Amino acid sequence: MSAIAARLITKLVDIQDKHGEATVVLTGGSMGIGSLKAVAESPAAPAVDWSKVNFWWGDERFVAAGDPERNAHQAHEALLSHINADPARIHVPGSTGDFGTPEEAAADYARRLADAASAEHAADMSDDRPEQPSALPRFDIVLLGVGPDAHIASLFPEQAGIREKELTVVGVRNSPKPPPLRVSLTLPAINTASEIWMVVAGEDKAGAVGLALAGANPVQVPAAGPRGRNETLWLIDENAASKVPAQLVRKG
């Protein structure tokens, strides 16, 4: 995880040198939260101007705001409480205290993403600025974990979320993994990112990783779907890589 942390810090510094700010989409799970903890513990962490990093979440559990199962709660404990993050740049999907259904929370999160995209568009003075703002702000890095069933964010095999083509955010019901109610970015939204980093560890994930890298259908194997516009990185340990063809593995 220290290697992932070092890579993330270096990348954020590079992005800030280019754009003045950076946007990262966080993930939960043991690898996602462990990587954030490693960032907080890194002596290189102060190289990033954390007050100019925008934080979004790829998915969130639709439970009470203070519930320890919330990805945002875990990320706060691991990293956000240890850096000079700007609260106005931390964008957390709504909880049960804010909305009655995950679909309502998803619609609100989509609206906030669109508002951020509009503000970004208005501030862009470049000659190649598009005529209309996107529904999403610029995602520099999206961090994703992978479940043993090959789910990413809260997009599970064969469910409606992984099939969604139009919406940027969906409410999720009947998640095979508790809690059952969630909010998640969709695959089209994820794939607007400049870079997508798949952070995976453990032998129980090996089958999912192998299928994803073999080019499986994302509806059955959601982990096969992410494609960063510039790069898609698989940052995995040896156990998770045990079913990946040797020619696809680059160690380091």
Coordinates of C-alpha atoms in Angstrom, one line a residue:
M1 CA 0.0 0.0 0.0
S2 CA 3.0 2.3 0.6
A3 CA 3.8 2.0 -3.1
I4 CA 0.3 3.0 -4.1
A5 CA 0.5 5.9 -1.7
A6 CA 3.8 7.1 -3.2
R7 CA 2.4 6.8 -6.7
L8 CA -0.8 8.8 -5.7
I9 CA 1.2 11.6 -4.0
T10 CA 3.5 11.9 -7.0
K11 CA 0.6 12.0 -9.4
L12 CA -1.4 14.6 -7.5
V13 CA 1.7 16.8 -7.4
D14 CA 2.1 16.5 -11.1
I15 CA -1.6 17.3 -11.7
Q16 CA -1.5 20.3 -9.5
D17 CA 1.6 21.6 -11.3
K18 CA -0.4 21.4 -14.5
H19 CA -3.9 22.5 -13.4
G20 CA -3.5 24.1 -10.1
E21 CA -5.8 21.7 -8.5
A22 CA -6.6 17.9 -8.7
T23 CA -9.6 15.7 -8.5
V24 CA -9.6 12.2 -7.1
V25 CA -12.5 9.8 -6.7
L26 CA -12.1 7.6 -3.6
T27 CA -13.1 4.0 -3.0
G28 CA -13.8 2.0 0.2
G29 CA -12.7 -1.5 1.1
S30 CA -9.6 -2.7 2.8
M31 CA -7.3 -1.7 -0.1
G32 CA -8.9 1.6 -0.8
I33 CA -8.9 2.8 2.9
G34 CA -5.6 1.2 3.6
S35 CA -4.0 3.1 0.7
L36 CA -5.4 6.4 2.1
K37 CA -4.0 5.5 5.5
A38 CA -0.6 4.9 3.8
V39 CA -0.9 8.4 2.2
A40 CA -1.5 10.0 5.5
E41 CA 1.5 8.2 7.0
S42 CA 3.9 9.0 4.1
P43 CA 6.6 11.6 4.7
A44 CA 6.0 12.8 1.2
A45 CA 2.3 13.7 1.8
P46 CA 3.0 17.4 2.5
A47 CA 4.2 17.8 -1.1
V48 CA 0.5 17.9 -2.1
D49 CA -1.5 21.0 -1.6
W50 CA -4.4 19.2 0.0
S51 CA -6.5 22.3 0.2
K52 CA -6.7 22.2 -3.6
V53 CA -7.7 18.6 -4.0
N54 CA -11.3 17.8 -4.8
F55 CA -12.6 14.6 -3.3
W56 CA -15.6 12.6 -4.6
W57 CA -16.7 9.0 -4.0
G58 CA -17.2 6.3 -6.5
D59 CA -19.9 4.8 -4.2
E60 CA -21.3 5.1 -0.8
R61 CA -23.5 3.0 1.6
F62 CA -26.9 4.5 2.0
V63 CA -27.0 4.4 5.8
A64 CA -26.8 7.0 8.6
A65 CA -24.1 9.7 8.1
G66 CA -22.1 8.6 11.2
D67 CA -22.3 4.9 10.4
P68 CA -18.8 3.4 10.5
E69 CA -19.7 1.5 7.4
R70 CA -19.8 4.7 5.4
N71 CA -16.8 5.0 3.0
A72 CA -16.6 8.7 3.8
H73 CA -16.4 8.0 7.5
Q74 CA -13.6 5.5 7.0
A75 CA -11.8 7.9 4.6
H76 CA -12.0 10.7 7.1
E77 CA -10.5 8.5 9.8
A78 CA -7.7 7.2 7.5
L79 CA -6.7 10.4 5.6
L80 CA -9.0 13.5 5.5
S81 CA -8.7 14.3 9.2
H82 CA -4.9 14.3 8.9
I83 CA -4.5 16.8 6.0
N84 CA -5.6 20.3 5.4
A85 CA -8.4 19.4 3.1
D86 CA -10.9 22.1 2.2
P87 CA -14.4 20.9 3.4
A88 CA -16.0 22.7 0.4
R89 CA -14.0 20.3 -1.8
I90 CA -15.2 17.1 -0.1
H91 CA -18.3 15.8 -1.8
V92 CA -20.0 13.0 -0.1
P93 CA -23.2 11.2 -1.3
G94 CA -26.2 11.8 0.9
S95 CA -27.2 9.6 3.8
T96 CA -30.4 8.3 5.3
G97 CA -30.6 11.5 7.3
D98 CA -30.7 13.6 4.1
F99 CA -32.9 11.5 1.8
G100 CA -35.6 8.9 2.0
T101 CA -34.3 6.6 -0.8
P102 CA -31.0 5.8 -2.4
E103 CA -32.5 7.1 -5.7
E104 CA -33.1 10.5 -4.2
A105 CA -29.5 10.6 -2.9
A106 CA -28.2 9.5 -6.3
A107 CA -30.1 12.3 -8.0
D108 CA -28.7 14.9 -5.6
Y109 CA -25.2 13.6 -6.1
A110 CA -25.6 13.7 -9.8
R111 CA -26.8 17.3 -9.5
R112 CA -23.8 18.3 -7.4
L113 CA -21.5 16.7 -10.0
A114 CA -23.1 18.6 -12.8
D115 CA -22.9 21.9 -10.8
A116 CA -19.1 21.3 -10.3
A117 CA -18.8 20.6 -14.0
S118 CA -20.6 23.9 -14.8
A119 CA -18.3 25.8 -12.5
E120 CA -15.2 24.1 -14.0
H121 CA -16.5 25.0 -17.4
A122 CA -17.1 28.6 -16.5
A123 CA -13.5 28.9 -15.1
D124 CA -11.9 27.3 -18.2
M125 CA -10.4 30.0 -20.4
S126 CA -8.7 27.6 -22.9
D127 CA -9.3 27.8 -26.6
D128 CA -10.5 24.2 -26.8
R129 CA -13.2 24.6 -24.1
P130 CA -16.3 22.7 -25.2
E131 CA -19.4 24.8 -25.9
Q132 CA -21.5 23.1 -23.2
P133 CA -20.4 21.9 -19.8
S134 CA -20.2 18.1 -19.2
A135 CA -22.5 16.4 -16.6
L136 CA -19.3 15.6 -14.7
P137 CA -16.2 17.5 -13.6
R138 CA -12.8 16.5 -14.6
F139 CA -11.8 13.3 -12.8
D140 CA -8.1 13.0 -12.7
I141 CA -7.9 9.7 -10.9
V142 CA -10.6 7.3 -10.0
L143 CA -9.6 4.6 -7.4
L144 CA -11.5 1.4 -7.6
G145 CA -11.4 -1.8 -5.6
V146 CA -12.7 -5.2 -6.9
G147 CA -14.8 -7.7 -5.0
P148 CA -14.5 -11.4 -5.2
D149 CA -17.6 -11.3 -7.4
A150 CA -15.9 -8.8 -9.7
H151 CA -18.0 -5.8 -8.6
I152 CA -16.6 -2.3 -8.7
A153 CA -17.9 0.7 -6.8
S154 CA -21.5 -0.6 -6.1
L155 CA -22.0 -2.0 -9.6
F156 CA -22.7 -5.7 -9.2
P157 CA -22.8 -8.5 -11.8
E158 CA -26.1 -8.6 -13.8
Q159 CA -27.8 -5.9 -11.8
A160 CA -29.3 -2.7 -13.2
G161 CA -26.5 -0.4 -12.1
I162 CA -23.9 -2.1 -14.4
R163 CA -26.3 -1.9 -17.3
E164 CA -27.0 1.8 -16.9
K165 CA -25.9 3.8 -20.0
E166 CA -27.4 7.3 -19.4
L167 CA -27.3 8.3 -15.8
T168 CA -24.1 9.4 -14.0
V169 CA -25.2 8.1 -10.6
V170 CA -27.6 5.4 -9.6
G171 CA -29.4 4.2 -6.4
V172 CA -28.6 0.6 -5.7
R173 CA -31.0 -1.8 -4.0
N174 CA -30.6 -5.4 -3.0
S175 CA -26.8 -5.3 -3.0
P176 CA -25.5 -8.8 -2.6
K177 CA -23.0 -7.4 -0.1
P178 CA -24.5 -5.6 2.9
P179 CA -25.7 -3.0 3.4
P180 CA -28.3 -3.5 0.7
L181 CA -28.9 0.2 -0.2
R182 CA -26.1 2.2 -1.8
V183 CA -25.3 5.1 -4.2
S184 CA -22.9 4.5 -7.0
L185 CA -21.3 6.2 -10.0
T186 CA -22.2 4.4 -13.2
L187 CA -19.6 2.8 -15.6
P188 CA -20.0 5.6 -18.2
A189 CA -19.3 8.2 -15.4
I190 CA -16.3 6.2 -14.2
N191 CA -14.9 6.0 -17.7
T192 CA -14.7 9.7 -18.1
A193 CA -11.7 9.7 -15.8
S194 CA -8.2 10.5 -17.1
E195 CA -6.8 7.6 -15.1
I196 CA -8.4 4.7 -13.4
W197 CA -6.5 2.8 -10.8
M198 CA -7.7 -0.7 -9.9
V199 CA -6.3 -1.5 -6.4
V200 CA -6.7 -5.2 -5.5
A201 CA -5.2 -7.6 -3.1
G202 CA -6.0 -11.2 -2.0
E203 CA -6.3 -14.6 -3.5
D204 CA -10.1 -14.4 -3.2
K205 CA -10.0 -11.7 -5.9
A206 CA -7.7 -13.6 -8.3
G207 CA -10.6 -15.1 -10.4
A208 CA -12.3 -11.8 -10.8
V209 CA -9.0 -10.1 -11.8
G210 CA -8.2 -12.9 -14.3
L211 CA -11.7 -12.7 -15.9
A212 CA -11.5 -8.9 -16.1
L213 CA -8.1 -8.8 -17.8
A214 CA -9.2 -11.6 -20.2
G215 CA -11.8 -9.2 -21.6
A216 CA -15.0 -10.6 -20.0
N217 CA -18.4 -8.9 -20.6
P218 CA -18.8 -6.1 -17.9
V219 CA -22.4 -7.0 -17.3
Q220 CA -21.2 -10.3 -15.9
V221 CA -17.8 -9.1 -14.8
P222 CA -18.0 -5.4 -13.9
A223 CA -14.3 -5.1 -13.3
A224 CA -13.8 -5.7 -17.0
G225 CA -15.5 -2.4 -17.8
P226 CA -13.3 0.5 -16.4
R227 CA -11.2 2.2 -19.1
G228 CA -9.5 5.5 -18.3
R229 CA -9.2 8.0 -21.1
N230 CA -5.4 8.1 -20.7
E231 CA -4.6 5.1 -18.6
T232 CA -6.0 2.1 -16.7
L233 CA -3.6 0.8 -14.0
W234 CA -4.0 -2.5 -12.2
L235 CA -2.2 -2.2 -8.9
I236 CA -2.4 -5.7 -7.5
D237 CA -0.5 -8.0 -5.2
E238 CA 0.9 -11.4 -6.2
N239 CA -2.1 -13.3 -4.7
A240 CA -4.6 -11.3 -6.7
A241 CA -2.5 -11.7 -9.8
S242 CA -2.2 -15.5 -9.6
K243 CA -4.7 -16.1 -12.4
V244 CA -3.4 -13.4 -14.7
P245 CA -1.4 -14.5 -17.8
A246 CA 2.3 -13.9 -17.1
Q247 CA 2.7 -11.7 -20.1
L248 CA 0.2 -9.2 -18.7
V249 CA 1.9 -8.7 -15.4
R250 CA 4.4 -5.9 -14.9
K251 CA 6.0 -6.0 -11.4
G252 CA 7.2 -3.0 -9.6

